[in-house]
CSV table of C-alpha atoms in Angstrom, one decimal:
chain,number,residue,atom,x,y,z
A,670,MET,CA,31.5,100.7,-12.9
A,671,VAL,CA,30.0,99.6,-9.6
A,672,SER,CA,30.3,101.0,-6.1
A,673,LEU,CA,33.2,99.5,-4.2
A,674,LEU,CA,31.0,99.0,-1.1
A,675,LEU,CA,28.5,97.1,-3.1
A,676,LEU,CA,31.3,94.9,-4.6
A,677,VAL,CA,32.7,94.2,-1.1
A,678,PHE,CA,29.2,93.2,0.1
A,679,LEU,CA,28.6,90.9,-2.9
A,680,ALA,CA,32.1,89.4,-2.6
A,681,SER,CA,31.4,88.7,1.1
A,682,VAL,CA,28.2,86.9,0.1
A,683,MET,CA,30.0,84.8,-2.5
A,684,VAL,CA,32.8,84.0,0.0
A,685,THR,CA,30.2,82.9,2.6
A,686,ALA,CA,28.5,80.7,0.0
A,687,ILE,CA,31.9,79.1,-0.9
A,688,ILE,CA,32.9,78.6,2.7
A,689,GLY,CA,29.5,77.0,3.4
A,690,THR,CA,30.1,74.6,0.5
A,691,ILE,CA,33.6,73.8,1.8
A,692,TYR,CA,32.2,73.1,5.3
A,693,TYR,CA,29.5,70.9,3.7
A,694,ILE,CA,32.1,68.9,1.7
A,695,GLU,CA,34.4,68.4,4.7
A,696,ASN,CA,31.7,67.5,7.3
A,697,LYS,CA,28.5,66.3,5.5
A,698,LEU,CA,29.5,64.6,2.3
A,699,ASN,CA,28.7,60.9,2.7
A,700,THR,CA,26.3,59.9,0.0
A,701,TYR,CA,25.9,60.5,-3.8
A,702,ILE,CA,23.1,63.0,-3.0
A,703,HIS,CA,25.5,65.0,-0.9
A,704,LEU,CA,28.0,64.8,-3.7
A,705,PHE,CA,25.5,65.9,-6.3
A,706,PHE,CA,24.5,68.8,-4.1
A,707,SER,CA,28.1,69.9,-3.8
A,708,TYR,CA,28.6,69.8,-7.5
A,709,PHE,CA,25.3,71.5,-8.1
A,710,ILE,CA,26.2,74.5,-5.9
A,711,LEU,CA,29.7,74.9,-7.3
A,712,ILE,CA,28.6,74.6,-10.9
A,713,MET,CA,25.7,76.9,-10.6
A,714,MET,CA,27.8,79.5,-8.8
A,715,ALA,CA,30.4,79.3,-11.6
A,716,LEU,CA,27.7,79.6,-14.3
A,717,MET,CA,26.2,82.6,-12.4
A,718,LEU,CA,29.6,84.3,-12.5
A,719,VAL,CA,30.0,83.4,-16.2
A,720,GLY,CA,26.7,85.1,-16.9
A,721,ALA,CA,27.7,88.1,-14.9
A,722,ILE,CA,31.0,88.4,-16.9
A,723,ILE,CA,29.1,88.2,-20.2
A,724,TYR,CA,26.7,91.0,-19.1
A,725,LEU,CA,29.4,93.2,-17.6
A,726,TYR,CA,31.7,92.9,-20.6
A,727,SER,CA,29.0,94.3,-22.9
A,728,PRO,CA,25.9,95.4,-20.9
A,729,SER,CA,22.7,95.2,-23.0
A,730,ASN,CA,19.3,93.4,-22.9
A,731,VAL,CA,20.8,90.7,-25.2
A,732,THR,CA,23.7,89.9,-22.9
A,733,LEU,CA,21.4,90.0,-19.9
A,734,GLY,CA,19.1,87.5,-21.7
A,735,ILE,CA,22.1,85.3,-22.5
A,736,ALA,CA,23.3,85.4,-18.9
A,737,VAL,CA,19.8,84.4,-17.6
A,738,ALA,CA,19.5,81.7,-20.2
A,739,ILE,CA,22.8,80.1,-19.3
A,740,ASN,CA,21.8,79.7,-15.7
A,741,MET,CA,18.2,78.6,-16.3
A,742,ILE,CA,19.0,76.1,-19.1
A,743,SER,CA,21.9,74.7,-17.1
A,744,MET,CA,19.8,74.4,-13.9
A,745,ILE,CA,17.0,72.6,-15.8
A,746,ILE,CA,19.5,70.1,-17.4
A,747,ILE,CA,21.2,69.4,-14.1
A,748,LEU,CA,17.9,68.9,-12.2
A,749,ALA,CA,16.6,66.7,-14.9
A,750,PHE,CA,19.6,64.5,-14.6
A,751,PHE,CA,19.2,64.5,-10.8
A,752,PHE,CA,15.6,63.2,-11.0
A,753,SER,CA,16.5,60.6,-13.6
A,754,VAL,CA,19.1,59.0,-11.2
A,755,ALA,CA,17.7,60.1,-7.8
A,756,GLU,CA,16.8,56.6,-6.7
A,757,ASN,CA,20.5,55.5,-6.9
A,758,LEU,CA,22.0,58.5,-5.1
A,759,SER,CA,21.3,57.4,-1.6
A,760,LYS,CA,24.3,55.0,-1.7
A,761,GLN,CA,27.5,55.7,0.3
A,762,VAL,CA,30.0,57.6,-1.9
A,763,ILE,CA,33.7,56.7,-2.0
A,764,LEU,CA,35.6,59.9,-2.3
A,765,SER,CA,38.2,59.0,-4.8
A,766,SER,CA,41.1,61.2,-5.7
A,767,LYS,CA,39.4,62.1,-9.0
A,768,ILE,CA,36.3,63.4,-7.1
A,769,LEU,CA,38.4,65.4,-4.6
A,770,TYR,CA,40.4,66.9,-7.4
A,771,SER,CA,37.2,67.8,-9.4
A,772,LEU,CA,35.7,69.5,-6.3
A,773,ALA,CA,38.9,71.3,-5.6
A,774,SER,CA,39.1,72.5,-9.3
A,775,LEU,CA,35.5,73.8,-9.2
A,776,LEU,CA,36.3,75.8,-6.0
A,777,VAL,CA,39.4,77.4,-7.6
A,778,LEU,CA,37.4,78.0,-10.8
A,779,ASN,CA,34.8,79.9,-8.8
A,780,GLU,CA,37.6,82.0,-7.2
A,781,ALA,CA,39.1,82.8,-10.5
A,782,LEU,CA,35.7,83.7,-12.0
A,783,MET,CA,35.2,86.0,-9.0
A,784,GLY,CA,38.5,87.7,-9.9
A,785,THR,CA,37.2,88.3,-13.4
A,786,THR,CA,33.7,89.3,-12.5
A,787,PHE,CA,34.6,91.8,-9.7
A,788,SER,CA,37.5,93.3,-11.7
A,789,LEU,CA,35.2,93.9,-14.6
A,790,ALA,CA,32.6,95.5,-12.3
A,791,GLU,CA,35.3,97.7,-10.7
A,792,PHE,CA,37.4,98.8,-13.6
A,793,GLY,CA,35.3,98.0,-16.7
A,794,LYS,CA,36.5,96.0,-19.7
A,795,SER,CA,39.6,98.2,-20.5
A,796,TYR,CA,41.7,95.8,-18.4
A,797,PHE,CA,40.5,92.9,-20.6
A,798,SER,CA,41.9,93.3,-24.1
A,799,SER,CA,43.1,89.7,-24.9
A,800,ILE,CA,42.9,86.2,-23.5
A,801,THR,CA,46.3,86.5,-21.9
A,802,GLU,CA,45.3,89.9,-20.3
A,803,ASP,CA,42.0,88.4,-19.2
A,804,MET,CA,43.7,85.5,-17.4
A,805,THR,CA,46.4,87.8,-15.9
A,806,THR,CA,43.8,90.2,-14.5
A,807,SER,CA,41.6,87.4,-13.2
A,808,LEU,CA,44.4,85.5,-11.4
A,809,ASN,CA,46.2,88.5,-10.0
A,810,SER,CA,43.3,90.5,-8.7
A,811,ILE,CA,42.5,91.4,-5.1
A,812,TRP,CA,39.1,89.9,-5.8
A,813,PHE,CA,40.9,86.5,-6.5
A,814,PHE,CA,43.5,86.5,-3.7
A,815,TYR,CA,41.8,87.8,-0.6
A,816,PRO,CA,38.5,85.9,-0.9
A,817,MET,CA,40.7,82.8,-1.6
A,818,MET,CA,42.9,83.5,1.5
A,819,VAL,CA,39.8,83.7,3.7
A,820,GLU,CA,38.5,80.4,2.3
A,821,MET,CA,41.9,78.8,2.8
A,822,LEU,CA,42.1,79.9,6.4
A,823,PHE,CA,38.5,78.7,7.1
A,824,THR,CA,39.2,75.3,5.5
A,825,LEU,CA,42.4,74.9,7.5
A,826,VAL,CA,40.8,75.9,10.8
A,827,ILE,CA,37.8,73.6,10.3
A,828,GLY,CA,40.2,70.7,9.6
A,829,ILE,CA,42.2,71.4,12.8
A,830,VAL,CA,39.0,71.8,14.9
A,831,ASN,CA,37.5,68.6,13.6
A,832,SER,CA,40.6,66.5,14.1
A,833,ASN,CA,41.5,68.1,17.5
A,834,GLN,CA,45.1,68.2,16.5
A,835,ILE,CA,47.5,70.0,14.2
A,836,GLY,CA,48.6,67.5,11.5
A,837,ASP,CA,51.8,67.7,9.5
A,838,TYR,CA,49.9,69.0,6.5
A,839,VAL,CA,49.3,72.3,8.4
A,840,TYR,CA,52.9,73.2,8.2
A,841,TYR,CA,53.0,72.4,4.5
A,842,VAL,CA,50.1,74.8,3.7
A,843,ILE,CA,50.9,77.7,5.9
A,844,PRO,CA,53.4,79.2,3.5
A,845,LEU,CA,50.8,79.1,0.7
A,846,ILE,CA,48.4,81.0,2.8
A,847,GLY,CA,51.1,83.5,3.6
A,848,ILE,CA,51.8,83.9,-0.1
A,849,ALA,CA,48.1,84.5,-0.8
A,850,ALA,CA,48.1,87.2,1.9
A,851,PHE,CA,51.1,89.0,0.3
A,852,PRO,CA,50.7,88.7,-3.5
A,853,PRO,CA,53.1,91.1,-5.3
A,854,THR,CA,50.8,91.5,-8.3
A,855,VAL,CA,47.7,93.1,-6.7
A,856,LEU,CA,49.2,96.6,-6.2
A,857,ASN,CA,51.3,98.4,-8.7
A,858,PHE,CA,53.9,100.3,-6.7
A,859,ASN,CA,57.5,99.4,-6.0
A,860,VAL,CA,57.4,99.3,-2.2
A,861,TRP,CA,54.6,96.7,-2.2
A,862,ILE,CA,56.1,94.7,-5.1
A,863,TYR,CA,59.6,94.4,-3.7
A,864,SER,CA,58.6,93.9,-0.1
A,865,THR,CA,56.0,91.2,-0.9
A,866,LEU,CA,58.5,89.5,-3.3
A,867,ALA,CA,60.9,89.2,-0.4
A,868,ILE,CA,58.2,87.8,1.9
A,869,ASP,CA,57.1,85.3,-0.7
A,870,ILE,CA,60.6,84.2,-1.5
A,871,PHE,CA,61.2,83.5,2.2
A,872,LEU,CA,57.8,81.6,2.4
A,873,THR,CA,58.5,79.5,-0.6
A,874,ILE,CA,62.0,78.6,0.6
A,875,TYR,CA,60.5,77.7,4.0
A,876,GLY,CA,57.9,75.6,2.2
A,877,ILE,CA,60.6,73.8,0.1
A,878,MET,CA,62.6,73.0,3.3
A,879,LYS,CA,59.7,71.8,5.5
A,880,SER,CA,57.3,70.1,3.0
A,881,LYS,CA,56.9,66.7,1.4
A,882,LEU,CA,57.8,66.0,-2.2
A,883,ILE,CA,54.7,67.3,-4.1
A,884,TRP,CA,54.6,70.4,-1.9
A,885,LYS,CA,58.3,71.0,-2.5
A,886,ILE,CA,57.7,70.9,-6.3
A,887,LEU,CA,54.8,73.3,-6.0
A,888,TYR,CA,56.8,75.8,-3.9
A,889,ALA,CA,59.7,75.4,-6.3
A,890,ILE,CA,57.4,76.3,-9.2
A,891,LEU,CA,56.0,79.3,-7.2
A,892,ILE,CA,59.5,80.7,-6.5
A,893,ILE,CA,60.2,80.4,-10.3
A,894,THR,CA,57.0,82.3,-11.1
A,895,LEU,CA,58.0,85.2,-8.9
A,896,ILE,CA,60.9,86.1,-11.1
A,897,PRO,CA,58.9,87.2,-14.2
A,898,ILE,CA,57.0,89.7,-11.9
A,899,LEU,CA,60.1,91.8,-11.9
A,900,PHE,CA,59.5,92.2,-15.7
A,901,ASN,CA,55.8,92.9,-15.2
A,902,ILE,CA,54.8,89.4,-16.4
A,903,ASN,CA,52.3,88.2,-13.8
A,904,ILE,CA,50.3,85.4,-15.5
A,905,PHE,CA,52.7,82.7,-14.4
A,906,PHE,CA,52.4,83.6,-10.7
A,907,GLY,CA,48.6,83.6,-10.9
A,908,LEU,CA,48.6,80.2,-12.7
A,909,GLY,CA,51.0,78.8,-10.1
A,910,ILE,CA,48.8,79.9,-7.2
A,911,ALA,CA,45.7,78.4,-8.9
A,912,ILE,CA,47.4,75.0,-9.4
A,913,SER,CA,48.7,75.1,-5.8
A,914,MET,CA,45.2,75.9,-4.6
A,915,VAL,CA,43.7,72.9,-6.3
A,916,TYR,CA,46.2,70.7,-4.5
A,917,PHE,CA,45.6,72.5,-1.2
A,918,TYR,CA,41.9,71.8,-1.3
A,919,ARG,CA,42.5,68.2,-2.4
A,920,VAL,CA,44.9,67.6,0.6
A,921,LEU,CA,42.5,69.0,3.1
A,922,PHE,CA,39.5,67.2,1.7
A,923,MET,CA,41.6,64.0,1.8
A,924,GLU,CA,42.4,64.6,5.5
A,925,ALA,CA,38.7,65.1,6.2
A,926,ARG,CA,37.9,61.8,4.4
A,927,ILE,CA,40.5,59.9,6.4
A,928,ARG,CA,39.2,61.4,9.6
A,929,LYS,CA,35.6,60.4,8.8
A,930,GLU,CA,36.8,56.8,7.8
A,931,LYS,CA,38.5,56.5,11.2
A,932,GLU,CA,35.4,57.7,13.0
A,933,ASN,CA,33.2,55.3,11.1
A,934,SER,CA,35.5,52.4,11.9
A,935,MET,CA,35.5,53.3,15.6
A,936,ASN,CA,31.7,53.4,15.7
A,937,ARG,CA,31.3,49.9,14.3
């Protein structure tokens, strides 16, 4: 097991890297080169975390070699692809819904892998006895929720600063940020569990009342996933949060795209 201070430092570095990528996507992504760079960073971070998970699960020279090989081979393949199509990547990119969802999914994947990696480093593999347990631990870890909350807040603040106004979407996503700040599953004692359940139920009801249709559905799903927590079944809550996070990033990236399109049309 690794020192908690070291884990906090490494998690801070990872969060800073993800925040930098989010800023880049929201403000700099205009061409296919920018898009490739965004994918490259997110994919390589995910593969680095996968390699770390393999090594931490069974530390040895073999697993260390596998971890290094995964990253090196993947980087060579991706860069080879880049140089084979580089001359066509200077074109303006149209950020379709598919692209935005894929970027959002990669961000959430990195956050989930952080949950797995740092939980393994802190507690060892005793918490990871099956696929279900692995997913439950990864998606209900402090290392998943609080880095994610920081990244959500940063994404939201940058969106507000860039647009110089508070759009309606802000009120839709605030309850989700609140739920990420008070996850009942990260600490295992009754005062925390029941108090955060009450807070999260209030936030989800508020989200249902104030949001548009898709957000209403997501908040309705989240309030349903809170019920199994009373029976120590946490996986549904983690999955609900992960799905909601993908949509969260997609919405804020779409707002950034719309803002840039308006700015470009005004400059013509």
